[in-house]
Amino acid sequence: MKIHTNITIFGGTGDLTFRKLLPALYTMYLTKKLPKDSRIVIIGRRDYDSDSYRLLAEEWVEKFTRLPYTKEDFSKFSELLAYFRMDLSNQQDYQRLNEYFSQDDITSHIFYLAVAPRFFTVIADGLETVCGACHGKVIIEKPFGENLEAAEKLNQQLERHFGPEQIYRIDHYLGKEMVRNIQAIRFTNPIFTDVWNSRYIESVQISALEDVGVETRGGYYDASGALKDMVQNHLFQILSIVAMERPEVFNSTQMHQEQLNVLRSLRPASEASIEDTLILGQYEGYREEPLVSPDSSTETFAGLRLFIDNERWSGTPFYIRTGKKTGTRQMEVSIVFRRSMPEVEPDILTIKIQPTEGVYLQFNIKRPGDTEEIIPTKMDFCQNCNIIHQLNTPEAYERLLTACIAGERSWFSQWDQIEISWNYIEQLKQLFKEKNLPVYPYAQGMHGPKESEEFLEKAGHRWIE
Ligand code: BG6
């Protein structure tokens, strides 16, 4: 059989495959983003065959698809699915996989490693002995290693097997519609472009609050915490996009370079400044979550106050916060402008990333009527409000898989970005530990511990709600 694109998913019975990858592939099939003659090989250890796996997959696709599910569509899509049972750590099984692949004439391979990082190397070894990785592309999921050292080792091991141009490191936040929109809003509107600096911007806030707790991922999360789970990757990506200089050309190399320059200019924290740089919290009840240690001090909330030491941003703090069980799901970036007069409210531009996708602008007007009072007012543009079930934007994984098929690399994290952000976060954690700073408890439903309010108040700021 002639197969144009063969997508192999390792970890085919895991949460990520069921919730994100299969629904994304189904939608890509419906919207014709999957190349003609594609096949999706699901690798798992459990005892399924292609038919029984298709039945299982159908339930998940029906539940999580962005576009309407129909039995007919799914049945056509499911013809692309094949289940291949194997043990990831058994090198002989890769021989079988090779034999399976060699039955067909495959033009290009994509290997998606939707598994815990400890399996990356064994899979890389296996693919090497099988078909020299078939010159395919390899998609790696975060967390990319548990710490800097592990990430470095992993990177070396992967690069031993695959060329740098073969490796696609996914950060699904880069696939979100409004994250991609930050540059458009900033660079195509002179009203923003020309004031995008510390002379006009008092502070920048990146806020990622989640309603959910750690759910079934207590084991992973307890060894990770909010800093490594969200800040080191997703939120540092956003920070570097918001703060970067305009690239001469918007291609992946230059974008990447500009983002990197931002991360390199992050002011290192010191023993003296750590208290004003980092605040951590843990939601009440976290220690009773399954697989979480009963005396855990892992943070489920992190707040940061960072400075970028370059000409554009000198003196403007960048605040980041993220937390679980905060009673809301809200991911946004707010640009708080300097006030024209001390007695008026600041202008605020908020780019809403999710669940609402849109742009909010707060500015001042005169109160209507016989008064000179100045009051803040707002313009609130919601991109996905009325069309949520019709024209809803592609889900991040659809974009990223499509980008990978097309070889478009600017949608993926680069190793040097990962390395710098790991380094930065590890230093913060180390200083925090050395200073013996507390992890504050917070009640579920709160936007972090009350101390996180004081953390900003000390600097004359407040979280934008
Ligand atoms: C993942 C984190 O990378 O991102 C999760 O591991 C977090 O803990 C998730 O919940 C948030 O993603 P999204 O797309 O729901 O904002």
mmCIF file of C-alpha atoms in Angstrom, residues 179-461:
data_model
loop_
_atom_site.group_PDB
_atom_site.id
_atom_site.type_symbol
_atom_site.label_atom_id
_atom_site.label_comp_id
_atom_site.label_asym_id
_atom_site.label_seq_id
_atom_site.Cartn_x
_atom_site.Cartn_y
_atom_site.Cartn_z
ATOM 1 C CA VAL A 179 -0.934 33.555 21.524
ATOM 2 C CA ARG A 180 -0.252 33.711 17.801
ATOM 3 C CA ASN A 181 -2.270 36.911 17.737
ATOM 4 C CA ILE A 182 -0.066 38.791 20.206
ATOM 5 C CA GLN A 183 2.367 39.756 17.476
ATOM 6 C CA ALA A 184 -0.379 40.774 15.062
ATOM 7 C CA ILE A 185 -2.003 43.012 17.659
ATOM 8 C CA ARG A 186 1.288 44.524 18.653
ATOM 9 C CA PHE A 187 3.020 44.974 15.322
ATOM 10 C CA THR A 188 0.169 45.878 12.983
ATOM 11 C CA ASN A 189 -1.356 48.593 15.145
ATOM 12 C CA PRO A 190 0.774 51.730 15.534
ATOM 13 C CA ILE A 191 -1.399 52.724 18.504
ATOM 14 C CA PHE A 192 0.224 49.801 20.328
ATOM 15 C CA THR A 193 3.526 49.344 18.462
ATOM 16 C CA ASP A 194 4.728 52.827 19.225
ATOM 17 C CA VAL A 195 4.092 52.666 22.944
ATOM 18 C CA TRP A 196 5.278 49.111 23.537
ATOM 19 C CA ASN A 197 8.073 50.008 25.923
ATOM 20 C CA SER A 198 8.790 50.977 29.487
ATOM 21 C CA ARG A 199 8.275 54.665 28.836
ATOM 22 C CA TYR A 200 4.556 54.009 28.373
ATOM 23 C CA ILE A 201 3.996 50.634 29.974
ATOM 24 C CA GLU A 202 3.938 50.467 33.736
ATOM 25 C CA SER A 203 3.690 46.691 34.052
ATOM 26 C CA VAL A 204 2.834 43.569 32.093
ATOM 27 C CA GLN A 205 0.834 40.736 33.601
ATOM 28 C CA ILE A 206 0.575 37.189 32.344
ATOM 29 C CA SER A 207 -2.046 35.291 34.235
ATOM 30 C CA ALA A 208 -2.993 31.632 33.817
ATOM 31 C CA LEU A 209 -5.578 30.603 36.362
ATOM 32 C CA GLU A 210 -7.120 27.165 36.261
ATOM 33 C CA ASP A 211 -10.272 25.811 37.783
ATOM 34 C CA VAL A 212 -9.043 22.242 37.802
ATOM 35 C CA GLY A 213 -6.738 20.699 40.373
ATOM 36 C CA VAL A 214 -4.214 17.980 39.689
ATOM 37 C CA GLU A 215 -6.921 15.436 38.829
ATOM 38 C CA THR A 216 -5.344 12.076 38.039
ATOM 39 C CA ARG A 217 -1.833 13.505 37.599
ATOM 40 C CA GLY A 218 -0.866 13.813 41.264
ATOM 41 C CA GLY A 219 2.231 11.645 40.877
ATOM 42 C CA TYR A 220 3.675 13.711 38.040
ATOM 43 C CA TYR A 221 2.557 17.042 39.433
ATOM 44 C CA ASP A 222 3.885 16.538 42.925
ATOM 45 C CA ALA A 223 7.381 16.078 41.521
ATOM 46 C CA SER A 224 6.937 19.069 39.279
ATOM 47 C CA GLY A 225 4.835 21.933 40.661
ATOM 48 C CA ALA A 226 3.524 25.061 38.981
ATOM 49 C CA LEU A 227 6.923 26.557 38.160
ATOM 50 C CA LYS A 228 8.050 23.609 36.097
ATOM 51 C CA ASP A 229 4.614 22.630 34.848
ATOM 52 C CA MET A 230 3.490 26.011 33.530
ATOM 53 C CA VAL A 231 6.019 28.812 34.002
ATOM 54 C CA GLN A 232 9.216 27.296 32.637
ATOM 55 C CA ASN A 233 7.549 26.460 29.339
ATOM 56 C CA HIS A 234 4.167 27.967 28.436
ATOM 57 C CA LEU A 235 4.394 31.228 30.334
ATOM 58 C CA PHE A 236 8.015 31.959 29.467
ATOM 59 C CA GLN A 237 7.094 31.445 25.826
ATOM 60 C CA ILE A 238 4.374 34.050 26.175
ATOM 61 C CA LEU A 239 6.651 36.402 28.083
ATOM 62 C CA SER A 240 9.259 36.250 25.356
ATOM 63 C CA ILE A 241 6.675 36.827 22.623
ATOM 64 C CA VAL A 242 5.228 39.863 24.409
ATOM 65 C CA ALA A 243 8.629 41.375 25.145
ATOM 66 C CA MET A 244 10.685 40.567 22.054
ATOM 67 C CA GLU A 245 12.029 43.086 19.576
ATOM 68 C CA ARG A 246 10.457 43.155 16.153
ATOM 69 C CA PRO A 247 12.247 40.565 14.020
ATOM 70 C CA GLU A 248 13.463 41.864 10.681
ATOM 71 C CA VAL A 249 11.610 39.016 9.043
ATOM 72 C CA PHE A 250 8.925 36.943 10.713
ATOM 73 C CA ASN A 251 10.544 33.616 10.072
ATOM 74 C CA SER A 252 11.242 30.924 12.587
ATOM 75 C CA THR A 253 14.975 31.646 12.952
ATOM 76 C CA GLN A 254 14.574 35.337 13.639
ATOM 77 C CA MET A 255 11.548 34.953 15.862
ATOM 78 C CA HIS A 256 13.373 32.369 17.835
ATOM 79 C CA GLN A 257 16.458 34.600 18.128
ATOM 80 C CA GLU A 258 14.412 37.531 19.394
ATOM 81 C CA GLN A 259 12.624 35.372 21.941
ATOM 82 C CA LEU A 260 15.937 34.020 23.076
ATOM 83 C CA ASN A 261 17.332 37.532 23.534
ATOM 84 C CA VAL A 262 14.485 38.269 25.940
ATOM 85 C CA LEU A 263 15.122 35.182 28.015
ATOM 86 C CA ARG A 264 18.826 36.023 28.135
ATOM 87 C CA SER A 265 18.024 39.485 29.452
ATOM 88 C CA LEU A 266 15.946 38.274 32.379
ATOM 89 C CA ARG A 267 17.454 39.768 35.510
ATOM 90 C CA PRO A 268 18.815 36.958 37.676
ATOM 91 C CA ALA A 269 17.318 36.825 41.149
ATOM 92 C CA SER A 270 19.606 37.068 44.142
ATOM 93 C CA GLU A 271 19.353 36.086 47.762
ATOM 94 C CA ALA A 272 18.322 39.637 48.529
ATOM 95 C CA SER A 273 15.669 39.861 45.813
ATOM 96 C CA ILE A 274 14.109 36.385 45.834
ATOM 97 C CA GLU A 275 11.328 37.379 48.229
ATOM 98 C CA ASP A 276 10.234 40.127 45.836
ATOM 99 C CA THR A 277 10.654 37.851 42.826
ATOM 100 C CA LEU A 278 8.777 34.703 43.716
ATOM 101 C CA ILE A 279 5.773 33.762 45.790
ATOM 102 C CA LEU A 280 4.403 30.234 46.009
ATOM 103 C CA GLY A 281 1.150 28.768 47.262
ATOM 104 C CA GLN A 282 -0.614 25.439 47.632
ATOM 105 C CA TYR A 283 -4.363 24.893 47.570
ATOM 106 C CA GLU A 284 -5.960 23.447 50.661
ATOM 107 C CA GLY A 285 -6.706 19.788 50.148
ATOM 108 C CA TYR A 286 -3.865 19.290 47.685
ATOM 109 C CA ARG A 287 -2.040 16.909 50.023
ATOM 110 C CA GLU A 288 -5.075 14.623 50.075
ATOM 111 C CA GLU A 289 -5.101 14.284 46.279
ATOM 112 C CA PRO A 290 -4.298 10.800 44.957
ATOM 113 C CA LEU A 291 -0.564 10.120 44.573
ATOM 114 C CA VAL A 292 0.395 13.360 46.308
ATOM 115 C CA SER A 293 2.676 13.113 49.314
ATOM 116 C CA PRO A 294 0.787 13.884 52.577
ATOM 117 C CA ASP A 295 3.472 16.381 53.614
ATOM 118 C CA SER A 296 4.080 17.799 50.155
ATOM 119 C CA SER A 297 5.352 21.354 49.823
ATOM 120 C CA THR A 298 4.920 21.393 46.041
ATOM 121 C CA GLU A 299 3.468 24.669 44.800
ATOM 122 C CA THR A 300 0.156 24.713 42.956
ATOM 123 C CA PHE A 301 0.370 28.496 42.633
ATOM 124 C CA ALA A 302 3.316 30.611 41.570
ATOM 125 C CA GLY A 303 3.582 34.382 41.267
ATOM 126 C CA LEU A 304 6.662 36.051 39.802
ATOM 127 C CA ARG A 305 7.935 39.579 39.401
ATOM 128 C CA LEU A 306 10.565 39.702 36.692
ATOM 129 C CA PHE A 307 12.600 42.380 34.985
ATOM 130 C CA ILE A 308 14.037 42.335 31.514
ATOM 131 C CA ASP A 309 17.275 44.249 31.529
ATOM 132 C CA ASN A 310 17.332 45.823 28.115
ATOM 133 C CA GLU A 311 16.666 49.260 26.734
ATOM 134 C CA ARG A 312 13.024 48.619 25.899
ATOM 135 C CA TRP A 313 11.944 47.257 29.226
ATOM 136 C CA SER A 314 14.159 48.834 31.812
ATOM 137 C CA GLY A 315 12.055 49.490 34.921
ATOM 138 C CA THR A 316 8.872 47.672 33.817
ATOM 139 C CA PRO A 317 8.004 44.632 35.922
ATOM 140 C CA PHE A 318 6.580 41.550 34.235
ATOM 141 C CA TYR A 319 4.236 39.742 36.556
ATOM 142 C CA ILE A 320 3.383 36.114 35.987
ATOM 143 C CA ARG A 321 0.932 34.058 37.961
ATOM 144 C CA THR A 322 -0.499 30.627 37.548
ATOM 145 C CA GLY A 323 -2.489 28.438 39.855
ATOM 146 C CA LYS A 324 -4.732 25.418 40.084
ATOM 147 C CA LYS A 325 -8.134 25.278 41.827
ATOM 148 C CA THR A 326 -8.555 29.015 41.602
ATOM 149 C CA GLY A 327 -12.289 28.843 40.901
ATOM 150 C CA THR A 328 -11.901 30.153 37.370
ATOM 151 C CA ARG A 329 -10.317 29.328 34.055
ATOM 152 C CA GLN A 330 -8.710 32.418 32.719
ATOM 153 C CA MET A 331 -5.595 32.911 30.687
ATOM 154 C CA GLU A 332 -4.729 36.440 29.674
ATOM 155 C CA VAL A 333 -1.991 38.963 29.102
ATOM 156 C CA SER A 334 -2.564 42.514 30.351
ATOM 157 C CA ILE A 335 -0.528 45.522 29.370
ATOM 158 C CA VAL A 336 -0.992 48.222 31.988
ATOM 159 C CA PHE A 337 -0.060 51.658 30.662
ATOM 160 C CA ARG A 338 1.304 54.494 32.728
ATOM 161 C CA ARG A 339 -1.312 56.971 33.881
ATOM 162 C CA SER A 340 -1.441 60.353 32.230
ATOM 163 C CA MET A 341 -2.402 61.868 35.598
ATOM 164 C CA PRO A 342 -2.110 60.294 39.018
ATOM 165 C CA GLU A 343 -5.847 60.582 39.726
ATOM 166 C CA VAL A 344 -7.075 58.571 36.716
ATOM 167 C CA GLU A 345 -7.120 54.843 36.108
ATOM 168 C CA PRO A 346 -4.469 53.354 33.823
ATOM 169 C CA ASP A 347 -5.284 52.311 30.282
ATOM 170 C CA ILE A 348 -5.193 48.529 30.068
ATOM 171 C CA LEU A 349 -4.969 46.327 27.027
ATOM 172 C CA THR A 350 -5.861 42.723 27.789
ATOM 173 C CA ILE A 351 -5.314 39.949 25.284
ATOM 174 C CA LYS A 352 -7.629 37.152 26.321
ATOM 175 C CA ILE A 353 -6.254 33.785 25.409
ATOM 176 C CA GLN A 354 -8.813 31.407 26.885
ATOM 177 C CA PRO A 355 -11.523 30.373 27.396
ATOM 178 C CA THR A 356 -12.658 33.648 25.836
ATOM 179 C CA GLU A 357 -10.534 34.681 22.904
ATOM 180 C CA GLY A 358 -10.543 38.404 22.502
ATOM 181 C CA VAL A 359 -9.189 41.819 23.294
ATOM 182 C CA TYR A 360 -10.252 44.144 26.064
ATOM 183 C CA LEU A 361 -9.280 47.775 26.237
ATOM 184 C CA GLN A 362 -9.850 49.993 29.232
ATOM 185 C CA PHE A 363 -9.443 53.726 28.768
ATOM 186 C CA ASN A 364 -10.699 56.982 30.277
ATOM 187 C CA ILE A 365 -13.597 59.204 29.271
ATOM 188 C CA LYS A 366 -15.527 62.007 30.863
ATOM 189 C CA ARG A 367 -18.574 60.851 32.768
ATOM 190 C CA PRO A 368 -21.579 61.784 30.642
ATOM 191 C CA GLY A 369 -23.566 64.782 31.824
ATOM 192 C CA ASP A 370 -22.848 67.945 33.642
ATOM 193 C CA THR A 371 -19.602 66.876 35.211
ATOM 194 C CA GLU A 372 -15.888 66.854 34.466
ATOM 195 C CA GLU A 373 -15.313 63.594 36.293
ATOM 196 C CA ILE A 374 -13.033 61.156 34.466
ATOM 197 C CA ILE A 375 -14.058 57.501 34.589
ATOM 198 C CA PRO A 376 -12.663 54.338 33.042
ATOM 199 C CA THR A 377 -14.648 52.657 30.331
ATOM 200 C CA LYS A 378 -14.036 49.588 28.221
ATOM 201 C CA MET A 379 -14.218 48.081 24.782
ATOM 202 C CA ASP A 380 -14.529 44.353 24.887
ATOM 203 C CA PHE A 381 -14.091 42.333 21.747
ATOM 204 C CA CYS A 382 -14.840 38.641 21.971
ATOM 205 C CA GLN A 383 -13.706 36.637 19.015
ATOM 206 C CA ASN A 384 -15.278 33.310 19.861
ATOM 207 C CA CYS A 385 -18.426 34.286 21.778
ATOM 208 C CA ASN A 386 -21.133 33.997 19.174
ATOM 209 C CA ILE A 387 -19.560 31.493 16.930
ATOM 210 C CA ILE A 388 -18.303 29.061 19.463
ATOM 211 C CA HIS A 389 -19.925 26.030 17.881
ATOM 212 C CA GLN A 390 -19.666 27.126 14.291
ATOM 213 C CA LEU A 391 -16.429 28.750 13.379
ATOM 214 C CA ASN A 392 -14.429 27.955 16.455
ATOM 215 C CA THR A 393 -10.703 28.305 16.045
ATOM 216 C CA PRO A 394 -8.490 25.278 15.540
ATOM 217 C CA GLU A 395 -7.426 23.593 18.702
ATOM 218 C CA ALA A 396 -3.722 24.004 19.540
ATOM 219 C CA TYR A 397 -2.853 20.389 18.720
ATOM 220 C CA GLU A 398 -4.459 20.634 15.281
ATOM 221 C CA ARG A 399 -2.300 23.618 14.454
ATOM 222 C CA LEU A 400 0.837 22.027 15.771
ATOM 223 C CA LEU A 401 0.349 18.717 14.019
ATOM 224 C CA THR A 402 -0.462 20.571 10.817
ATOM 225 C CA ALA A 403 2.641 22.732 11.281
ATOM 226 C CA CYS A 404 4.797 19.674 11.857
ATOM 227 C CA ILE A 405 3.492 18.001 8.708
ATOM 228 C CA ALA A 406 4.333 21.189 6.817
ATOM 229 C CA GLY A 407 7.778 21.423 8.468
ATOM 230 C CA GLU A 408 6.915 24.841 9.946
ATOM 231 C CA ARG A 409 9.210 25.094 12.945
ATOM 232 C CA SER A 410 8.365 28.491 14.421
ATOM 233 C CA TRP A 411 5.458 26.831 16.218
ATOM 234 C CA PHE A 412 7.783 24.706 18.299
ATOM 235 C CA SER A 413 10.149 25.320 21.215
ATOM 236 C CA GLN A 414 13.844 25.320 20.509
ATOM 237 C CA TRP A 415 16.368 23.639 22.723
ATOM 238 C CA ASP A 416 18.230 26.817 23.731
ATOM 239 C CA GLN A 417 14.964 28.411 24.908
ATOM 240 C CA ILE A 418 14.235 25.376 27.006
ATOM 241 C CA GLU A 419 17.745 25.380 28.424
ATOM 242 C CA ILE A 420 17.681 29.043 29.437
ATOM 243 C CA SER A 421 14.268 28.826 31.021
ATOM 244 C CA TRP A 422 15.141 25.675 32.937
ATOM 245 C CA ASN A 423 18.244 27.361 34.216
ATOM 246 C CA TYR A 424 16.345 30.431 35.322
ATOM 247 C CA ILE A 425 13.611 28.501 37.074
ATOM 248 C CA GLU A 426 16.066 26.221 38.828
ATOM 249 C CA GLN A 427 17.977 29.195 40.185
ATOM 250 C CA LEU A 428 14.765 30.694 41.516
ATOM 251 C CA LYS A 429 13.795 27.430 43.177
ATOM 252 C CA GLN A 430 17.228 27.067 44.687
ATOM 253 C CA LEU A 431 17.234 30.585 46.171
ATOM 254 C CA PHE A 432 13.701 30.092 47.452
ATOM 255 C CA LYS A 433 14.755 26.912 49.199
ATOM 256 C CA GLU A 434 17.945 28.361 50.627
ATOM 257 C CA LYS A 435 16.023 31.272 52.076
ATOM 258 C CA ASN A 436 13.521 28.830 53.502
ATOM 259 C CA LEU A 437 10.581 30.852 52.211
ATOM 260 C CA PRO A 438 7.051 29.598 52.957
ATOM 261 C CA VAL A 439 4.608 28.039 50.509
ATOM 262 C CA TYR A 440 1.374 29.778 51.520
ATOM 263 C CA PRO A 441 -1.875 27.815 51.673
ATOM 264 C CA TYR A 442 -4.915 29.165 49.839
ATOM 265 C CA ALA A 443 -8.542 28.154 49.934
ATOM 266 C CA GLN A 444 -9.857 26.476 46.804
ATOM 267 C CA GLY A 445 -11.606 29.029 44.626
ATOM 268 C CA MET A 446 -9.216 31.873 45.538
ATOM 269 C CA HIS A 447 -6.837 33.375 42.997
ATOM 270 C CA GLY A 448 -3.850 32.173 44.999
ATOM 271 C CA PRO A 449 -2.848 33.015 48.580
ATOM 272 C CA LYS A 450 -3.726 36.450 49.955
ATOM 273 C CA GLU A 451 0.003 37.108 50.258
ATOM 274 C CA SER A 452 0.151 37.230 46.469
ATOM 275 C CA GLU A 453 -1.923 40.439 46.615
ATOM 276 C CA GLU A 454 0.586 41.942 49.021
ATOM 277 C CA PHE A 455 3.392 40.771 46.758
ATOM 278 C CA LEU A 456 2.176 43.267 44.142
ATOM 279 C CA GLU A 457 0.942 45.920 46.532
ATOM 280 C CA LYS A 458 4.470 46.299 47.882
ATOM 281 C CA ALA A 459 5.455 47.474 44.426
ATOM 282 C CA GLY A 460 2.391 49.706 44.079
ATOM 283 C CA HIS A 461 0.566 47.330 41.717
#
